[in-house]
């Protein structure tokens, strides 16, 4: 290809790492073919020493086949939500940026005999972003997300479960991915409940031992909404514990701003932030979505304050109902 064409292609691929690289390789090949060996060599060296970004595994096609037998309790999720979809405290943003940077320098860090933080425990009340964050984090890392269905794993403890657990960990040791143990409390509960159930206890303990020993190629993340109640034997296995708290007034305002960013409104949703204290993001999300839906159903262009208030009243009713359900007697 003519040099001018290649240059054009190179510029057009700006920002798309893999394409850029492919065109750059083509230019180098061209120079080699023209016998400009010194130039070709120097170009190659420059290309190789460029900033190394983690190569995004081509749309969730892992290099190592996932152990099929474990497929029954592991689900491959394609991360779709990005950091634009999540509200995080500035403290957590700092932690995650630190983890991302560390991950990108894994080789250098390990060469110096140091360990990269790769086992994370997400804690916090329901609906405050633990699962969402695991997805966004995987997306940011460019890694596939494997969600381990712990309850299913634990309830199928008989037979080959232990062997399958081993295979999952073996996989996560070799394949860069995010291995996500959602509802990790199931494990702590099973540990308490197992009583005389030796087989169950064996699986739970072996899971803890695996977590202890593994140095994942990507990340292992566990999420729980028990906090301090989790046994210290579980805590100490994680390199980092990250808290997802109920949103305060300022975070609620940010969240509402995000939810109504592209929505035509006839009122100011932020003005209602003070009424949403004590609600989780998931609940506020539901209120916002419900308000928007009312306008859609009525074929109105704008969401009105009464749409919002009706959705809020609905959420209150729902809460009241669920409080009744959990009250003793
Ligand atoms: N921090 C957040 N920022 C933006 N949206 C959020 C946030 N937290 C929760 N949401 C919304 O609520 C939904 C449910 O949140 P998520 O599943 O992450 O909660 P969780 O903390 O994992 O809860 P659980 O303990 O019940 O598993 C998300 O899909 C998202 O729509
Ligand atoms: Mg969750």
XYZ file of C-alpha atoms and ligand atoms in Angstrom:
361
model
C 0.000 0.000 0.000
C 1.257 3.478 -0.778
C 2.834 5.226 2.148
C 0.328 8.111 1.996
C -2.566 5.648 2.279
C -0.962 3.922 5.233
C -0.410 7.234 6.988
C -4.065 8.094 6.472
C -5.093 4.736 7.862
C -2.812 5.188 10.837
C -4.342 8.542 11.703
C -7.852 7.202 11.193
C -7.197 4.461 13.715
C -6.247 6.946 16.448
C -7.746 5.872 19.751
C -8.405 2.301 18.661
C -5.417 0.473 20.027
C -5.646 -2.726 18.112
C -6.295 -1.140 14.747
C -3.530 1.380 15.321
C -1.160 -1.440 16.073
C -2.158 -3.395 12.998
C -1.521 -0.414 10.715
C 1.760 0.366 12.455
C 2.852 -3.237 11.856
C 1.915 -2.851 8.214
C 4.116 0.247 7.920
C 7.008 -1.592 9.520
C 6.546 -4.559 7.172
C 6.524 -2.182 4.239
C 9.817 -0.649 5.328
C 11.308 -4.086 5.782
C 10.212 -5.056 2.336
C 11.880 -1.957 0.971
C 15.043 -3.085 2.731
C 15.023 -0.130 5.130
C 16.062 -2.471 7.917
C 17.428 0.100 10.330
C 14.307 2.219 10.123
C 12.063 -0.851 10.422
C 13.924 -2.045 13.483
C 13.787 1.313 15.139
C 10.069 1.663 14.393
C 9.401 -1.753 15.866
C 11.330 -0.873 18.992
C 9.326 2.322 19.358
C 6.075 0.439 18.919
C 7.032 -2.185 21.494
C 8.127 0.340 24.078
C 4.920 2.364 23.799
C 2.558 2.584 26.765
C 1.260 -0.868 27.355
C -2.478 -1.003 27.895
C -4.033 -4.243 28.894
C -5.072 -5.778 25.652
C -8.818 -6.077 25.660
C -9.594 -9.721 25.237
C -11.533 -9.783 22.016
C -15.106 -9.478 23.123
C -15.132 -12.120 25.783
C -13.450 -14.864 23.827
C -11.173 -16.280 26.486
C -7.929 -17.847 25.413
C -8.364 -20.805 27.694
C -11.599 -22.744 27.403
C -13.735 -22.418 30.478
C -14.120 -25.753 32.294
C -17.450 -26.863 30.994
C -18.332 -28.997 33.947
C -18.339 -25.847 36.076
C -20.730 -24.085 33.701
C -23.644 -25.151 35.840
C -22.747 -22.642 38.522
C -20.690 -20.070 36.657
C -22.123 -17.582 34.224
C -20.169 -15.523 31.740
C -21.556 -11.992 31.730
C -20.776 -9.498 29.061
C -20.136 -6.239 30.909
C -22.194 -3.521 29.271
C -22.374 -0.796 31.893
C -19.483 1.632 32.134
C -18.260 4.196 34.622
C -20.827 6.615 33.166
C -23.494 4.433 34.753
C -22.228 4.364 38.308
C -21.985 6.851 41.136
C -19.037 6.171 43.406
C -17.704 8.077 46.383
C -14.486 9.920 45.643
C -12.774 7.592 48.088
C -13.838 4.547 46.094
C -12.897 6.197 42.805
C -9.417 6.665 44.228
C -9.228 3.018 45.308
C -10.350 1.748 41.912
C -7.986 3.962 39.967
C -5.189 2.677 42.197
C -6.196 -0.921 41.487
C -6.401 -0.314 37.742
C -2.976 1.290 37.679
C -1.532 -1.524 39.729
C -3.040 -4.132 37.429
C -1.555 -2.418 34.380
C 1.885 -2.581 35.944
C 1.579 -6.168 37.125
C 4.741 -7.343 35.438
C 6.951 -4.578 36.788
C 5.543 -5.022 40.284
C 5.985 -8.782 40.252
C 9.484 -8.476 38.866
C 10.359 -6.624 42.040
C 8.994 -9.477 44.073
C 5.898 -7.571 45.159
C 2.304 -8.740 45.071
C -0.448 -7.024 43.123
C -3.744 -6.539 44.963
C -6.174 -8.796 43.188
C -8.622 -10.175 45.754
C -11.334 -7.713 46.648
C -14.229 -7.847 49.063
C -17.190 -5.545 48.353
C -19.345 -4.823 51.400
C -22.456 -2.778 51.950
C -26.234 -2.722 52.129
C -28.372 -4.043 49.271
C -28.827 -1.950 46.156
C -25.780 0.252 46.609
C -23.708 -0.878 43.661
C -21.633 -3.943 44.571
C -22.754 -6.061 41.650
C -22.898 -3.082 39.316
C -19.385 -2.082 40.274
C -18.007 -5.553 39.564
C -19.440 -5.225 36.067
C -18.114 -1.703 35.523
C -14.708 -2.674 36.868
C -14.503 -5.657 34.491
C -15.489 -3.336 31.672
C -12.809 -0.832 32.587
C -10.217 -3.585 32.795
C -11.372 -5.035 29.491
C -11.776 -8.432 31.148
C -14.546 -10.987 30.885
C -16.724 -11.332 33.965
C -17.494 -14.772 35.387
C -20.179 -14.790 38.027
C -20.107 -17.772 40.366
C -23.578 -18.721 41.552
C -22.591 -19.595 45.065
C -25.945 -20.781 46.274
C -26.142 -23.253 43.431
C -22.573 -24.327 43.984
C -23.180 -24.890 47.659
C -26.442 -26.701 47.178
C -24.854 -29.051 44.672
C -22.060 -29.867 47.081
C -22.321 -33.571 46.550
C -20.296 -35.359 43.971
C -17.956 -33.468 41.733
C -18.425 -30.005 43.181
C -15.032 -29.929 44.839
C -13.328 -30.951 41.610
C -15.244 -28.299 39.698
C -14.315 -25.644 42.202
C -10.711 -26.566 41.638
C -11.182 -26.191 37.895
C -12.684 -22.712 38.269
C -9.721 -21.550 40.314
C -7.291 -23.185 37.934
C -8.966 -21.224 35.147
C -8.814 -17.888 37.017
C -5.148 -18.440 37.716
C -4.342 -18.717 34.023
C -6.936 -16.563 32.326
C -7.149 -12.850 33.040
C -10.760 -12.347 34.073
C -12.897 -11.084 36.909
C -14.159 -14.017 38.909
C -17.100 -12.689 40.886
C -18.601 -14.401 43.921
C -21.854 -12.535 44.333
C -23.909 -13.034 47.506
C -20.833 -14.246 49.275
C -22.822 -14.344 52.525
C -24.191 -17.671 51.334
C -20.783 -19.067 52.096
C -20.629 -17.638 55.600
C -24.157 -18.915 56.248
C -23.329 -22.367 54.929
C -20.348 -22.405 57.203
C -22.573 -21.819 60.218
C -25.301 -24.149 59.048
C -23.129 -27.011 58.005
C -23.153 -28.481 61.502
C -22.622 -32.152 61.099
C -22.702 -31.938 57.352
C -19.147 -32.879 56.630
C -19.402 -32.826 52.883
C -20.816 -29.293 52.830
C -18.247 -28.080 55.295
C -15.545 -29.625 53.178
C -16.663 -27.731 50.074
C -16.952 -24.427 51.958
C -13.560 -24.862 53.532
C -11.926 -25.874 50.308
C -13.398 -22.774 48.684
C -11.823 -20.619 51.383
C -8.508 -22.379 50.978
C -8.613 -21.834 47.223
C -9.342 -18.148 47.736
C -6.460 -18.004 50.143
C -3.973 -19.594 47.811
C -4.889 -18.205 44.451
C -3.065 -15.368 42.747
C -5.580 -14.618 40.053
C -4.387 -13.445 36.674
C -7.140 -10.821 36.836
C -9.303 -10.265 39.905
C -11.315 -12.253 42.343
C -14.149 -10.213 43.807
C -16.596 -11.291 46.479
C -19.649 -9.243 47.461
C -21.606 -9.396 50.677
C -24.169 -7.347 52.519
C -23.185 -8.753 55.852
C -20.398 -6.605 57.116
C -18.757 -6.993 60.445
C -20.708 -10.183 60.905
C -18.458 -11.900 58.410
C -16.037 -14.133 60.137
C -12.448 -12.758 60.386
C -11.257 -15.953 58.733
C -13.025 -14.691 55.629
C -11.899 -11.048 55.886
C -8.239 -11.649 56.021
C -8.212 -13.503 52.730
C -8.823 -10.312 50.768
C -6.236 -7.756 49.693
C -8.725 -4.921 49.756
C -12.118 -4.320 51.351
C -14.302 -1.749 49.645
C -17.433 -0.233 51.174
C -20.530 0.670 49.231
C -22.624 2.873 51.448
C -26.167 4.119 51.280
C -26.083 7.417 49.324
C -26.049 10.657 51.309
C -27.774 13.826 50.142
C -24.968 14.884 47.804
C -24.711 11.433 46.221
C -28.494 11.297 45.795
C -28.309 14.593 43.935
C -25.559 13.270 41.692
C -27.533 10.121 41.074
C -30.701 12.043 40.153
C -28.684 14.260 37.842
C -27.342 11.133 36.141
C -30.742 9.461 35.876
C -32.455 12.514 34.380
C -29.545 13.656 32.224
C -31.226 12.746 28.959
C -34.812 13.020 30.059
C -37.146 15.924 29.335
C -38.570 17.081 32.671
C -41.134 19.684 33.650
C -39.740 19.948 37.188
C -36.439 19.844 39.044
C -35.764 16.284 40.269
C -32.844 17.503 42.401
C -35.374 19.427 44.480
C -36.639 16.064 45.737
C -33.280 14.764 46.927
C -34.135 15.546 50.551
C -37.121 13.196 50.399
C -34.940 10.304 49.340
C -32.686 10.058 52.378
C -32.367 6.450 53.528
C -33.227 4.995 50.123
C -30.689 2.886 48.259
C -29.550 3.659 44.734
C -31.593 0.701 43.506
C -34.744 2.156 45.083
C -34.117 5.659 43.730
C -33.404 4.080 40.379
C -36.756 2.345 40.493
C -38.555 5.594 41.403
C -36.875 7.447 38.533
C -37.575 4.727 35.978
C -41.175 4.452 37.103
C -41.662 8.226 36.783
C -40.262 8.211 33.261
C -42.461 5.263 32.337
C -45.619 7.077 33.457
C -44.855 9.863 30.995
C -44.196 7.329 28.238
C -47.428 5.491 28.933
C -49.415 8.737 28.800
C -47.525 9.758 25.649
C -46.293 12.940 27.268
C -42.998 14.481 26.170
C -42.045 15.550 29.663
C -41.883 13.822 32.999
C -43.856 15.816 35.541
C -43.480 16.306 39.245
C -46.624 14.288 39.862
C -45.118 11.335 37.912
C -42.188 11.487 40.263
C -44.284 11.867 43.424
C -46.529 8.976 42.413
C -43.485 6.765 41.858
C -42.099 7.844 45.235
C -45.402 7.012 46.925
C -45.311 3.608 45.271
C -41.832 2.945 46.563
C -42.935 3.976 50.085
C -45.852 1.587 49.866
C -43.549 -1.156 48.731
C -41.175 -0.468 51.607
C -43.980 -0.456 54.098
C -45.067 -3.816 52.734
C -41.640 -5.329 52.941
C -41.230 -4.037 56.511
C -44.465 -5.859 57.374
C -43.097 -9.007 55.803
C -39.922 -8.948 57.900
C -41.573 -7.997 61.182
C -41.854 -10.857 63.609
C -45.289 -12.086 64.573
N -23.652 3.294 43.069
C -24.589 3.173 42.114
N -24.585 3.976 41.053
C -25.531 3.868 40.101
N -26.528 2.968 40.125
C -26.588 2.142 41.160
C -25.615 2.191 42.204
N -25.918 1.243 43.090
C -27.015 0.617 42.636
N -27.422 1.150 41.467
C -28.613 0.733 40.712
O -29.275 -0.286 41.456
C -29.206 -1.538 40.791
C -28.898 -2.645 41.782
O -27.605 -2.428 42.346
P -26.595 -3.617 42.656
O -27.126 -4.878 42.080
O -25.247 -3.218 42.233
O -26.690 -3.659 44.226
P -25.863 -4.581 45.247
O -25.097 -3.656 46.120
O -25.145 -5.616 44.514
O -27.064 -5.188 46.104
P -27.235 -6.663 46.757
O -26.531 -6.616 48.090
O -28.718 -6.767 46.930
O -26.677 -7.655 45.821
C -28.116 -1.371 39.751
O -28.320 -2.216 38.657
C -28.237 0.089 39.393
O -29.284 0.293 38.484
Mg -25.442 -7.671 44.324
